[in-house]
Short mmCIF file of N, CA and C in Angstrom, two decimals:
data_model
loop_
_atom_site.label_atom_id
_atom_site.label_comp_id
_atom_site.label_asym_id
_atom_site.label_seq_id
_atom_site.Cartn_x
_atom_site.Cartn_y
_atom_site.Cartn_z
N LYS U 738 -10.62 16.16 4.02
CA LYS U 738 -11.70 15.32 4.51
C LYS U 738 -11.15 14.36 5.57
N ASN U 739 -11.99 14.04 6.49
CA ASN U 739 -11.64 13.04 7.49
C ASN U 739 -12.37 11.75 7.13
N PHE U 740 -11.64 10.78 6.69
CA PHE U 740 -12.24 9.51 6.28
C PHE U 740 -12.64 8.72 7.51
N THR U 741 -13.83 8.17 7.50
CA THR U 741 -14.29 7.39 8.64
C THR U 741 -13.86 5.94 8.54
N TYR U 742 -13.70 5.43 7.32
CA TYR U 742 -13.29 4.05 7.16
C TYR U 742 -11.81 3.90 7.41
N ARG U 743 -11.44 2.96 8.22
CA ARG U 743 -10.04 2.67 8.48
C ARG U 743 -9.78 1.21 8.11
N PRO U 744 -8.82 0.96 7.24
CA PRO U 744 -8.55 -0.43 6.82
C PRO U 744 -7.93 -1.23 7.95
N TYR U 745 -8.03 -2.53 7.83
CA TYR U 745 -7.37 -3.42 8.78
C TYR U 745 -5.87 -3.41 8.51
N ALA U 746 -5.08 -3.47 9.57
CA ALA U 746 -3.63 -3.44 9.40
C ALA U 746 -2.95 -4.20 10.54
N ILE U 747 -1.84 -4.80 10.21
CA ILE U 747 -0.97 -5.42 11.21
C ILE U 747 0.29 -4.58 11.25
N ILE U 748 0.63 -4.10 12.43
CA ILE U 748 1.82 -3.27 12.59
C ILE U 748 2.81 -4.00 13.48
N LEU U 749 4.00 -4.23 12.94
CA LEU U 749 5.10 -4.79 13.72
C LEU U 749 6.02 -3.64 14.05
N ASN U 750 6.03 -3.26 15.32
CA ASN U 750 6.83 -2.12 15.76
C ASN U 750 7.58 -2.50 17.04
N PRO U 751 8.73 -3.15 16.88
CA PRO U 751 9.51 -3.53 18.05
C PRO U 751 9.98 -2.31 18.83
N PRO U 752 10.29 -2.49 20.11
CA PRO U 752 10.87 -1.39 20.87
C PRO U 752 12.16 -0.91 20.20
N LEU U 753 12.44 0.37 20.34
CA LEU U 753 13.60 0.98 19.69
C LEU U 753 14.92 0.27 20.00
N PRO U 754 15.20 -0.10 21.25
CA PRO U 754 16.47 -0.82 21.50
C PRO U 754 16.57 -2.13 20.72
N MET U 755 15.44 -2.83 20.56
CA MET U 755 15.45 -4.08 19.80
C MET U 755 15.78 -3.81 18.33
N ILE U 756 15.20 -2.78 17.76
CA ILE U 756 15.48 -2.43 16.37
C ILE U 756 16.96 -2.12 16.20
N LYS U 757 17.49 -1.30 17.09
CA LYS U 757 18.90 -0.92 17.00
C LYS U 757 19.81 -2.14 17.15
N ASN U 758 19.50 -3.03 18.07
CA ASN U 758 20.30 -4.24 18.25
C ASN U 758 20.28 -5.10 17.00
N ARG U 759 19.11 -5.22 16.38
CA ARG U 759 19.00 -6.03 15.16
C ARG U 759 19.81 -5.40 14.02
N LEU U 760 19.78 -4.08 13.92
CA LEU U 760 20.56 -3.41 12.88
C LEU U 760 22.07 -3.61 13.10
N VAL U 761 22.51 -3.48 14.33
CA VAL U 761 23.93 -3.68 14.64
C VAL U 761 24.35 -5.11 14.31
N LYS U 762 23.52 -6.07 14.70
CA LYS U 762 23.82 -7.48 14.42
C LYS U 762 23.89 -7.72 12.93
N ARG U 763 22.91 -7.21 12.19
CA ARG U 763 22.89 -7.43 10.74
C ARG U 763 24.11 -6.80 10.08
N ARG U 764 24.46 -5.60 10.52
CA ARG U 764 25.64 -4.95 9.94
C ARG U 764 26.91 -5.73 10.25
N SER U 765 27.03 -6.20 11.47
CA SER U 765 28.24 -6.93 11.85
C SER U 765 28.35 -8.25 11.10
N GLU U 766 27.21 -8.85 10.74
CA GLU U 766 27.22 -10.10 9.98
C GLU U 766 27.26 -9.85 8.48
N ALA U 767 27.11 -8.58 8.07
CA ALA U 767 27.14 -8.19 6.65
C ALA U 767 26.16 -8.99 5.80
N THR U 768 24.95 -9.16 6.33
CA THR U 768 23.96 -9.96 5.60
C THR U 768 23.21 -9.18 4.54
N ARG U 769 23.13 -7.85 4.69
CA ARG U 769 22.38 -7.03 3.73
C ARG U 769 23.15 -5.73 3.45
N THR U 770 24.36 -5.87 2.98
CA THR U 770 25.24 -4.72 2.82
C THR U 770 24.71 -3.69 1.82
N LYS U 771 24.12 -4.15 0.73
CA LYS U 771 23.59 -3.21 -0.25
C LYS U 771 22.44 -2.40 0.35
N ARG U 772 21.54 -3.07 1.04
CA ARG U 772 20.42 -2.40 1.70
C ARG U 772 20.92 -1.40 2.74
N ASP U 773 21.88 -1.83 3.53
CA ASP U 773 22.41 -0.96 4.59
C ASP U 773 23.04 0.31 4.02
N LYS U 774 23.67 0.19 2.87
CA LYS U 774 24.29 1.36 2.25
C LYS U 774 23.22 2.30 1.68
N ILE U 775 22.25 1.74 0.99
CA ILE U 775 21.20 2.55 0.35
C ILE U 775 20.35 3.26 1.39
N PHE U 776 20.00 2.58 2.48
CA PHE U 776 19.08 3.13 3.48
C PHE U 776 19.78 3.59 4.75
N GLU U 777 21.02 4.01 4.64
CA GLU U 777 21.78 4.43 5.81
C GLU U 777 21.09 5.54 6.59
N ALA U 778 20.51 6.51 5.89
CA ALA U 778 19.84 7.63 6.58
C ALA U 778 18.61 7.16 7.34
N GLU U 779 17.92 6.15 6.82
CA GLU U 779 16.73 5.63 7.49
C GLU U 779 17.08 4.80 8.72
N ASP U 780 18.34 4.47 8.90
CA ASP U 780 18.77 3.73 10.08
C ASP U 780 19.29 4.66 11.18
N SER U 781 19.20 5.97 10.97
CA SER U 781 19.67 6.92 11.98
C SER U 781 18.76 6.90 13.20
N ASP U 782 19.30 7.29 14.34
CA ASP U 782 18.52 7.33 15.57
C ASP U 782 17.30 8.24 15.43
N LEU U 783 17.50 9.39 14.83
CA LEU U 783 16.40 10.34 14.67
C LEU U 783 15.26 9.75 13.84
N PHE U 784 15.59 9.14 12.72
CA PHE U 784 14.57 8.54 11.87
C PHE U 784 13.86 7.40 12.58
N LEU U 785 14.63 6.51 13.20
CA LEU U 785 14.03 5.36 13.89
C LEU U 785 13.13 5.81 15.04
N GLU U 786 13.56 6.79 15.80
CA GLU U 786 12.74 7.31 16.90
C GLU U 786 11.44 7.92 16.38
N SER U 787 11.53 8.66 15.30
CA SER U 787 10.34 9.28 14.71
C SER U 787 9.37 8.22 14.20
N LEU U 788 9.89 7.24 13.50
CA LEU U 788 9.05 6.20 12.93
C LEU U 788 8.38 5.37 14.01
N CYS U 789 9.15 4.95 15.00
CA CYS U 789 8.57 4.17 16.10
C CYS U 789 7.51 4.97 16.84
N GLY U 790 7.79 6.24 17.07
CA GLY U 790 6.82 7.10 17.75
C GLY U 790 5.52 7.24 16.98
N TYR U 791 5.63 7.35 15.67
CA TYR U 791 4.43 7.46 14.83
C TYR U 791 3.59 6.20 14.94
N PHE U 792 4.23 5.04 14.80
CA PHE U 792 3.47 3.79 14.85
C PHE U 792 2.92 3.51 16.25
N GLU U 793 3.61 3.94 17.29
CA GLU U 793 3.11 3.74 18.66
C GLU U 793 1.76 4.41 18.86
N LYS U 794 1.51 5.50 18.15
CA LYS U 794 0.23 6.21 18.26
C LYS U 794 -0.93 5.36 17.76
N LEU U 795 -0.65 4.35 16.96
CA LEU U 795 -1.70 3.50 16.40
C LEU U 795 -2.06 2.32 17.31
N LYS U 796 -1.28 2.13 18.36
CA LYS U 796 -1.52 1.04 19.29
C LYS U 796 -2.89 1.21 19.94
N GLY U 797 -3.68 0.16 19.90
CA GLY U 797 -5.01 0.20 20.53
C GLY U 797 -6.11 0.73 19.63
N LYS U 798 -5.78 1.17 18.43
CA LYS U 798 -6.80 1.67 17.51
C LYS U 798 -7.60 0.49 16.93
N SER U 799 -8.85 0.79 16.56
CA SER U 799 -9.67 -0.27 15.98
C SER U 799 -9.12 -0.69 14.64
N ASN U 800 -9.31 -1.95 14.33
CA ASN U 800 -8.88 -2.57 13.07
C ASN U 800 -7.37 -2.69 12.94
N ILE U 801 -6.64 -2.48 14.02
CA ILE U 801 -5.18 -2.59 13.96
C ILE U 801 -4.69 -3.61 14.98
N LEU U 802 -3.90 -4.55 14.50
CA LEU U 802 -3.21 -5.48 15.39
C LEU U 802 -1.78 -4.96 15.52
N TYR U 803 -1.43 -4.55 16.71
CA TYR U 803 -0.13 -3.94 16.99
C TYR U 803 0.70 -4.96 17.74
N ILE U 804 1.81 -5.37 17.15
CA ILE U 804 2.68 -6.32 17.82
C ILE U 804 4.10 -5.75 17.88
N GLU U 805 4.87 -6.23 18.85
CA GLU U 805 6.21 -5.69 19.06
C GLU U 805 7.31 -6.70 18.79
N ASP U 806 6.95 -7.92 18.41
CA ASP U 806 7.95 -8.93 18.11
C ASP U 806 7.37 -9.85 17.05
N ASN U 807 8.19 -10.67 16.46
CA ASN U 807 7.70 -11.58 15.43
C ASN U 807 7.98 -13.03 15.79
N GLY U 808 7.83 -13.33 17.08
CA GLY U 808 8.04 -14.69 17.55
C GLY U 808 6.79 -15.55 17.34
N GLU U 809 6.87 -16.77 17.82
CA GLU U 809 5.76 -17.72 17.63
C GLU U 809 4.45 -17.23 18.23
N ALA U 810 4.50 -16.66 19.43
CA ALA U 810 3.27 -16.18 20.07
C ALA U 810 2.60 -15.09 19.24
N GLU U 811 3.40 -14.21 18.67
CA GLU U 811 2.85 -13.13 17.86
C GLU U 811 2.29 -13.66 16.55
N ILE U 812 2.95 -14.64 15.97
CA ILE U 812 2.45 -15.25 14.74
C ILE U 812 1.09 -15.90 15.00
N GLU U 813 0.96 -16.54 16.15
CA GLU U 813 -0.34 -17.13 16.52
C GLU U 813 -1.41 -16.04 16.64
N LYS U 814 -1.05 -14.90 17.23
CA LYS U 814 -2.00 -13.78 17.33
C LYS U 814 -2.42 -13.29 15.95
N ILE U 815 -1.46 -13.19 15.05
CA ILE U 815 -1.75 -12.72 13.69
C ILE U 815 -2.71 -13.68 12.99
N ILE U 816 -2.44 -14.97 13.10
CA ILE U 816 -3.31 -15.96 12.46
C ILE U 816 -4.73 -15.87 13.03
N ALA U 817 -4.84 -15.83 14.35
CA ALA U 817 -6.16 -15.74 14.97
C ALA U 817 -6.88 -14.45 14.58
N TRP U 818 -6.14 -13.36 14.56
CA TRP U 818 -6.73 -12.05 14.22
C TRP U 818 -7.23 -12.04 12.78
N THR U 819 -6.44 -12.58 11.85
CA THR U 819 -6.86 -12.59 10.45
C THR U 819 -8.06 -13.50 10.23
N LYS U 820 -8.15 -14.59 10.97
CA LYS U 820 -9.33 -15.44 10.87
C LYS U 820 -10.58 -14.72 11.34
N GLY U 821 -10.42 -13.88 12.36
CA GLY U 821 -11.55 -13.11 12.87
C GLY U 821 -11.98 -11.98 11.94
N VAL U 822 -11.06 -11.54 11.10
CA VAL U 822 -11.37 -10.45 10.16
C VAL U 822 -12.22 -10.95 9.01
N ASN U 823 -11.97 -12.19 8.59
CA ASN U 823 -12.69 -12.74 7.42
C ASN U 823 -14.15 -12.95 7.70
#
């Protein structure tokens, strides 16, 4: 079946280079060593490229707020968007 109802969603999907840079930084600082070991396969280039590509397809869809960073400007967008949803 093709469902017509689509739930509201906020998607944070940074550009691939940003994701990779954050992973390298986190690993070098050893801030989440247990997580990095458990999810090593999910940090591969192939997995990250596939995941980012999938979420990019949702950009511009109705009921979806698609953001690429989690800075102050984006947080303001999220707050405004959620107020408009209620």
